[in-house]
Coordinates of C-alpha atoms and ligand atoms in Angstrom, one line a residue:
M1 CA 182.9 98.3 52.8
T2 CA 181.2 101.3 52.8
R3 CA 182.4 104.4 50.7
N4 CA 181.9 107.7 52.4
M5 CA 180.9 110.4 49.7
D6 CA 179.9 113.9 50.4
T7 CA 176.7 114.9 48.5
S8 CA 178.2 118.3 47.1
E9 CA 180.2 115.6 45.0
V10 CA 177.2 115.5 42.6
I11 CA 176.8 119.4 42.3
E12 CA 179.4 119.7 39.6
V13 CA 179.1 116.4 37.6
I14 CA 175.2 117.3 37.3
A15 CA 176.2 120.8 36.2
D16 CA 178.4 119.3 33.5
L17 CA 175.5 116.8 32.5
C18 CA 173.2 119.5 32.0
K19 CA 175.3 121.3 29.6
K20 CA 176.3 118.2 27.4
A21 CA 172.9 116.9 27.0
C22 CA 171.5 120.1 26.0
Y23 CA 174.3 121.3 23.8
E24 CA 175.5 117.5 22.4
L25 CA 172.9 115.0 21.1
N26 CA 174.6 111.7 21.3
D27 CA 176.3 109.5 18.6
N28 CA 173.6 106.7 18.6
L29 CA 170.6 109.2 17.8
I30 CA 172.7 111.4 15.2
D31 CA 173.5 107.9 13.6
A32 CA 169.6 107.0 13.4
L33 CA 169.1 110.4 12.0
K34 CA 171.4 110.1 9.2
K35 CA 170.4 106.7 8.3
A36 CA 166.4 107.9 8.0
Y37 CA 167.9 110.8 6.0
T38 CA 169.4 108.0 3.4
Q39 CA 166.0 106.0 3.4
E40 CA 163.7 109.2 3.5
E41 CA 161.4 109.3 0.4
S42 CA 159.7 112.9 0.5
P43 CA 161.7 115.8 -0.5
Y44 CA 160.2 117.9 2.4
G45 CA 161.5 115.0 5.0
K46 CA 164.7 114.6 3.6
D47 CA 164.9 118.6 3.6
T48 CA 163.6 118.9 7.1
L49 CA 166.2 115.9 8.4
D50 CA 169.2 117.4 6.8
L51 CA 168.3 120.8 9.0
L52 CA 168.0 119.0 12.2
I53 CA 171.2 117.5 11.6
K54 CA 173.2 120.2 10.9
N55 CA 171.4 122.0 13.6
A56 CA 172.8 119.4 16.0
E57 CA 176.2 119.5 14.2
Y58 CA 176.0 123.3 14.7
A59 CA 175.0 123.1 18.3
K60 CA 177.6 120.6 19.5
Q61 CA 180.5 122.8 17.7
E62 CA 179.4 125.8 19.3
Q63 CA 178.4 124.5 22.3
I64 CA 175.0 126.0 22.6
A65 CA 171.4 124.5 23.1
C66 CA 170.6 122.5 20.1
C67 CA 166.7 123.5 20.9
H68 CA 165.4 126.6 22.3
D69 CA 163.1 124.2 25.2
T70 CA 165.9 122.8 27.5
G71 CA 163.2 121.2 29.3
T72 CA 162.3 120.0 32.4
A73 CA 165.4 118.4 34.0
V74 CA 165.0 114.7 34.8
V75 CA 167.8 113.4 37.1
I76 CA 168.3 109.8 37.6
M77 CA 170.7 108.7 40.1
E78 CA 171.5 104.9 40.6
I79 CA 173.2 104.5 44.0
G80 CA 175.6 102.0 45.4
Q81 CA 174.0 100.8 48.7
E82 CA 177.4 100.7 49.6
I83 CA 177.7 104.8 50.0
S84 CA 177.5 106.5 53.1
W85 CA 176.6 109.9 52.5
S86 CA 177.2 113.1 54.6
G87 CA 176.8 116.8 53.6
M88 CA 173.7 118.5 52.8
P89 CA 170.3 116.8 51.7
L90 CA 171.4 114.5 48.4
V91 CA 167.9 116.2 47.0
E92 CA 169.7 119.8 47.7
A93 CA 172.8 119.1 45.8
V94 CA 171.0 117.8 43.0
Y95 CA 169.0 120.8 42.8
A96 CA 172.3 122.8 43.1
G97 CA 173.8 121.0 40.3
V98 CA 170.7 121.5 37.9
R99 CA 170.7 125.4 39.0
K100 CA 174.4 125.7 38.0
G101 CA 174.5 123.8 34.9
Y102 CA 171.4 125.6 33.8
E103 CA 173.0 129.5 34.8
E104 CA 176.6 128.6 33.4
G105 CA 175.1 127.0 30.2
Y106 CA 172.6 129.7 29.3
L107 CA 170.2 127.4 29.2
R108 CA 166.5 128.2 29.4
K109 CA 164.7 128.3 32.4
S110 CA 161.0 126.6 32.0
M111 CA 160.0 125.2 35.5
V112 CA 157.2 127.3 37.2
R113 CA 156.8 127.0 40.8
D114 CA 153.2 126.1 40.8
P115 CA 151.2 124.6 37.5
L116 CA 148.0 127.0 38.6
D117 CA 149.8 130.2 39.3
R118 CA 152.6 130.1 36.6
V119 CA 155.5 131.9 38.3
N120 CA 158.8 131.0 36.9
T121 CA 161.0 129.4 39.4
G122 CA 164.1 131.3 37.5
D123 CA 166.7 128.6 37.6
N124 CA 165.0 125.4 36.1
T125 CA 164.4 124.1 39.6
P126 CA 162.9 121.6 41.1
C127 CA 164.1 118.8 38.7
V128 CA 162.4 115.6 38.9
F129 CA 164.7 113.6 40.7
H130 CA 164.5 109.8 40.7
P131 CA 167.0 108.3 42.7
E132 CA 167.2 104.4 42.7
I133 CA 169.5 102.2 45.1
V134 CA 171.5 99.4 43.3
P135 CA 174.5 97.0 44.4
G136 CA 177.9 98.3 44.7
D137 CA 179.7 101.8 46.1
K138 CA 179.1 103.9 42.6
V139 CA 176.8 106.7 41.7
H140 CA 176.0 106.7 37.8
I141 CA 174.0 109.7 37.1
T142 CA 171.9 110.5 34.2
V143 CA 170.6 114.2 33.2
M144 CA 167.6 114.0 30.8
P145 CA 166.2 117.4 29.7
K146 CA 162.6 116.7 28.7
G147 CA 161.1 119.1 26.0
G148 CA 157.3 120.3 26.6
G149 CA 156.5 119.7 23.1
S150 CA 156.7 115.9 23.4
E151 CA 156.2 115.3 27.1
N152 CA 152.9 116.7 26.4
M153 CA 151.6 114.4 24.1
G154 CA 152.4 111.2 26.2
A155 CA 149.3 109.0 27.6
F156 CA 148.6 106.7 30.3
T157 CA 145.3 104.4 30.4
T158 CA 144.5 101.1 32.1
L159 CA 142.9 98.8 29.6
V160 CA 140.8 95.8 30.5
P161 CA 143.2 92.6 30.4
A162 CA 140.8 90.7 28.0
V163 CA 142.1 93.2 25.1
G164 CA 145.8 91.9 25.5
E165 CA 148.3 92.7 22.8
E166 CA 145.9 94.1 20.2
G167 CA 144.5 97.1 22.8
V168 CA 148.0 97.8 24.0
K169 CA 149.0 98.4 20.0
D170 CA 145.6 100.2 19.4
F171 CA 146.1 102.9 22.4
I172 CA 149.9 103.3 21.3
M173 CA 148.9 104.2 17.8
K174 CA 146.1 106.2 18.9
T175 CA 148.1 108.1 21.1
V176 CA 151.1 108.6 18.4
E177 CA 148.6 109.7 15.7
Y178 CA 146.8 112.4 17.7
A179 CA 150.2 113.8 18.9
G180 CA 151.3 114.3 14.8
G181 CA 153.7 116.7 14.5
M182 CA 153.4 118.4 17.7
T183 CA 156.0 116.0 19.0
C184 CA 158.8 117.7 16.7
P185 CA 159.0 114.2 14.7
P186 CA 161.0 111.7 14.4
I187 CA 159.9 110.5 17.7
I188 CA 161.0 107.7 20.1
V189 CA 158.1 106.2 21.6
G190 CA 158.9 104.6 25.2
V191 CA 156.2 102.5 26.4
G192 CA 155.2 101.3 29.7
V193 CA 153.3 97.9 30.0
G194 CA 152.3 96.7 33.3
G195 CA 153.0 97.8 37.1
T196 CA 151.0 100.2 38.6
M197 CA 149.9 103.6 37.0
D198 CA 153.2 105.4 38.8
K199 CA 155.6 102.5 37.9
C200 CA 154.3 102.2 34.3
A201 CA 154.7 106.0 33.8
W202 CA 158.3 105.5 34.9
L203 CA 158.9 102.6 32.4
A204 CA 157.6 104.5 29.6
K205 CA 160.0 107.2 30.6
K206 CA 163.3 104.7 31.1
A207 CA 162.5 103.2 27.8
L208 CA 163.5 106.5 26.3
L209 CA 167.0 106.1 27.7
R210 CA 167.5 102.6 25.7
P211 CA 169.8 103.1 22.5
I212 CA 167.8 103.3 19.2
G213 CA 168.2 100.1 17.6
E214 CA 168.2 97.8 20.6
R215 CA 165.2 95.5 20.7
N216 CA 163.6 94.2 24.1
P217 CA 165.2 91.1 24.9
V218 CA 161.8 89.2 25.3
P219 CA 160.6 88.0 21.5
H220 CA 157.0 89.3 21.9
Y221 CA 158.0 92.7 23.1
A222 CA 160.6 92.5 20.5
R223 CA 158.2 91.9 17.8
M224 CA 155.5 94.2 19.0
E225 CA 158.4 97.2 18.7
E226 CA 159.1 96.2 15.1
E227 CA 155.4 96.1 14.2
L228 CA 154.6 99.2 15.8
L229 CA 157.8 101.2 14.4
E230 CA 156.7 100.0 10.7
K231 CA 152.6 101.3 11.3
I232 CA 153.8 104.4 12.9
N233 CA 156.1 105.2 9.7
D234 CA 153.4 104.5 7.7
L235 CA 151.4 107.4 8.8
G236 CA 153.0 109.8 7.0
I237 CA 153.3 112.6 9.3
G238 CA 157.2 112.6 8.8
P239 CA 160.1 115.2 10.2
L240 CA 158.5 117.7 12.2
G241 CA 155.2 116.7 10.8
M242 CA 155.9 117.9 7.3
G243 CA 155.2 114.7 5.4
G244 CA 157.3 111.4 4.9
R245 CA 158.5 107.9 6.4
T246 CA 160.5 109.2 9.0
T247 CA 157.8 109.5 11.8
A248 CA 159.5 107.2 14.8
L249 CA 163.5 106.3 14.9
D250 CA 162.3 103.5 17.5
V251 CA 159.9 101.8 19.7
H252 CA 161.0 100.8 23.0
I253 CA 158.8 98.9 25.3
E254 CA 159.4 98.0 29.0
Y255 CA 157.2 96.1 30.8
F256 CA 156.7 94.8 34.7
P257 CA 154.2 92.3 36.7
C258 CA 150.7 93.7 37.3
H259 CA 147.5 92.8 39.0
I260 CA 145.1 90.4 37.8
T261 CA 142.6 92.9 37.0
A262 CA 144.9 95.4 35.1
L263 CA 146.6 96.1 32.0
P264 CA 148.3 99.5 32.4
V265 CA 149.6 101.1 29.6
A266 CA 151.8 104.3 29.5
V267 CA 153.3 106.4 26.4
N268 CA 156.0 108.6 26.9
L269 CA 157.3 110.2 23.6
Q270 CA 160.3 112.2 22.7
C271 CA 161.3 114.6 20.5
H272 CA 164.0 114.1 17.7
A273 CA 166.1 116.2 20.2
S274 CA 166.3 113.0 22.4
R275 CA 168.8 114.1 25.3
H276 CA 170.5 112.7 28.0
A277 CA 174.0 112.4 29.0
S278 CA 175.5 110.0 31.7
A279 CA 178.3 110.4 34.2
E280 CA 179.8 107.6 37.0
I281 CA 181.7 108.8 40.4
Ligands
LIG301 S1 159.6 119.1 21.4 FE1 161.9 118.5 21.5 S2 162.6 119.9 19.5 FE2 160.5 120.3 19.9 S3 160.6 122.2 20.9 FE3 160.3 120.9 22.9 S4 162.2 120.1 23.3 FE4 162.5 121.3 21.2

């Protein structure tokens, strides 16, 4: 049966999610930071992790942004195919939600209207909006504010298939090593393998939403995730680049079938302020 919805119903929900995501780092992330604190061997790394945890707790308690860079708002909307929309264009309602959330929440507006003329739009719109059609009659919304420092250090390449798993791991390691402390570690490493250039980058972004500690169900990807995590933590970059064993909290690889001639790989890095909040309506 069709469910009728007015697009304006998403505005308030998105506004609240923008604020919640920027104010409250999720428990899964805080637990991972606390575990890293107990295991970190470097005194500088340990002190830095302690500061990051205290900062996150203070932001949540005071309901203020946990980082000044409240990012590009990435809005992912899984829309049940049984929904029939009325009202303003959905994308306009999504922008209105982001505008409201960033305004009400005193969140920094970081979007420029044109990458070359650099004039700030003043309300953090447009956001990056990913609608997906799924079975059912619900709308599942995730807001993921993505900070510039970590986003800037992502990379994409299309390898020749002959380089195989070793080539993929080498590209991931080079990307993380080059990024160094500029991504505000400890990071989460999101990897897309396969698809086309656009699909691959999207897989890498979505990989960042998987809970820390959860492995890819396919054994060889799970094994690669564990191997890469260990190698990355052997780099010694450490929390905020201060040195130490905690450079990454996890590595998440997502894959998709691809063309016989190609082996696309995208790496999307996420800083310790890994913010995302979700709701279902
Ligand atoms: S990379 Fe993350 S923690 Fe660092 S300034 Fe940007 S949003 Fe903040």
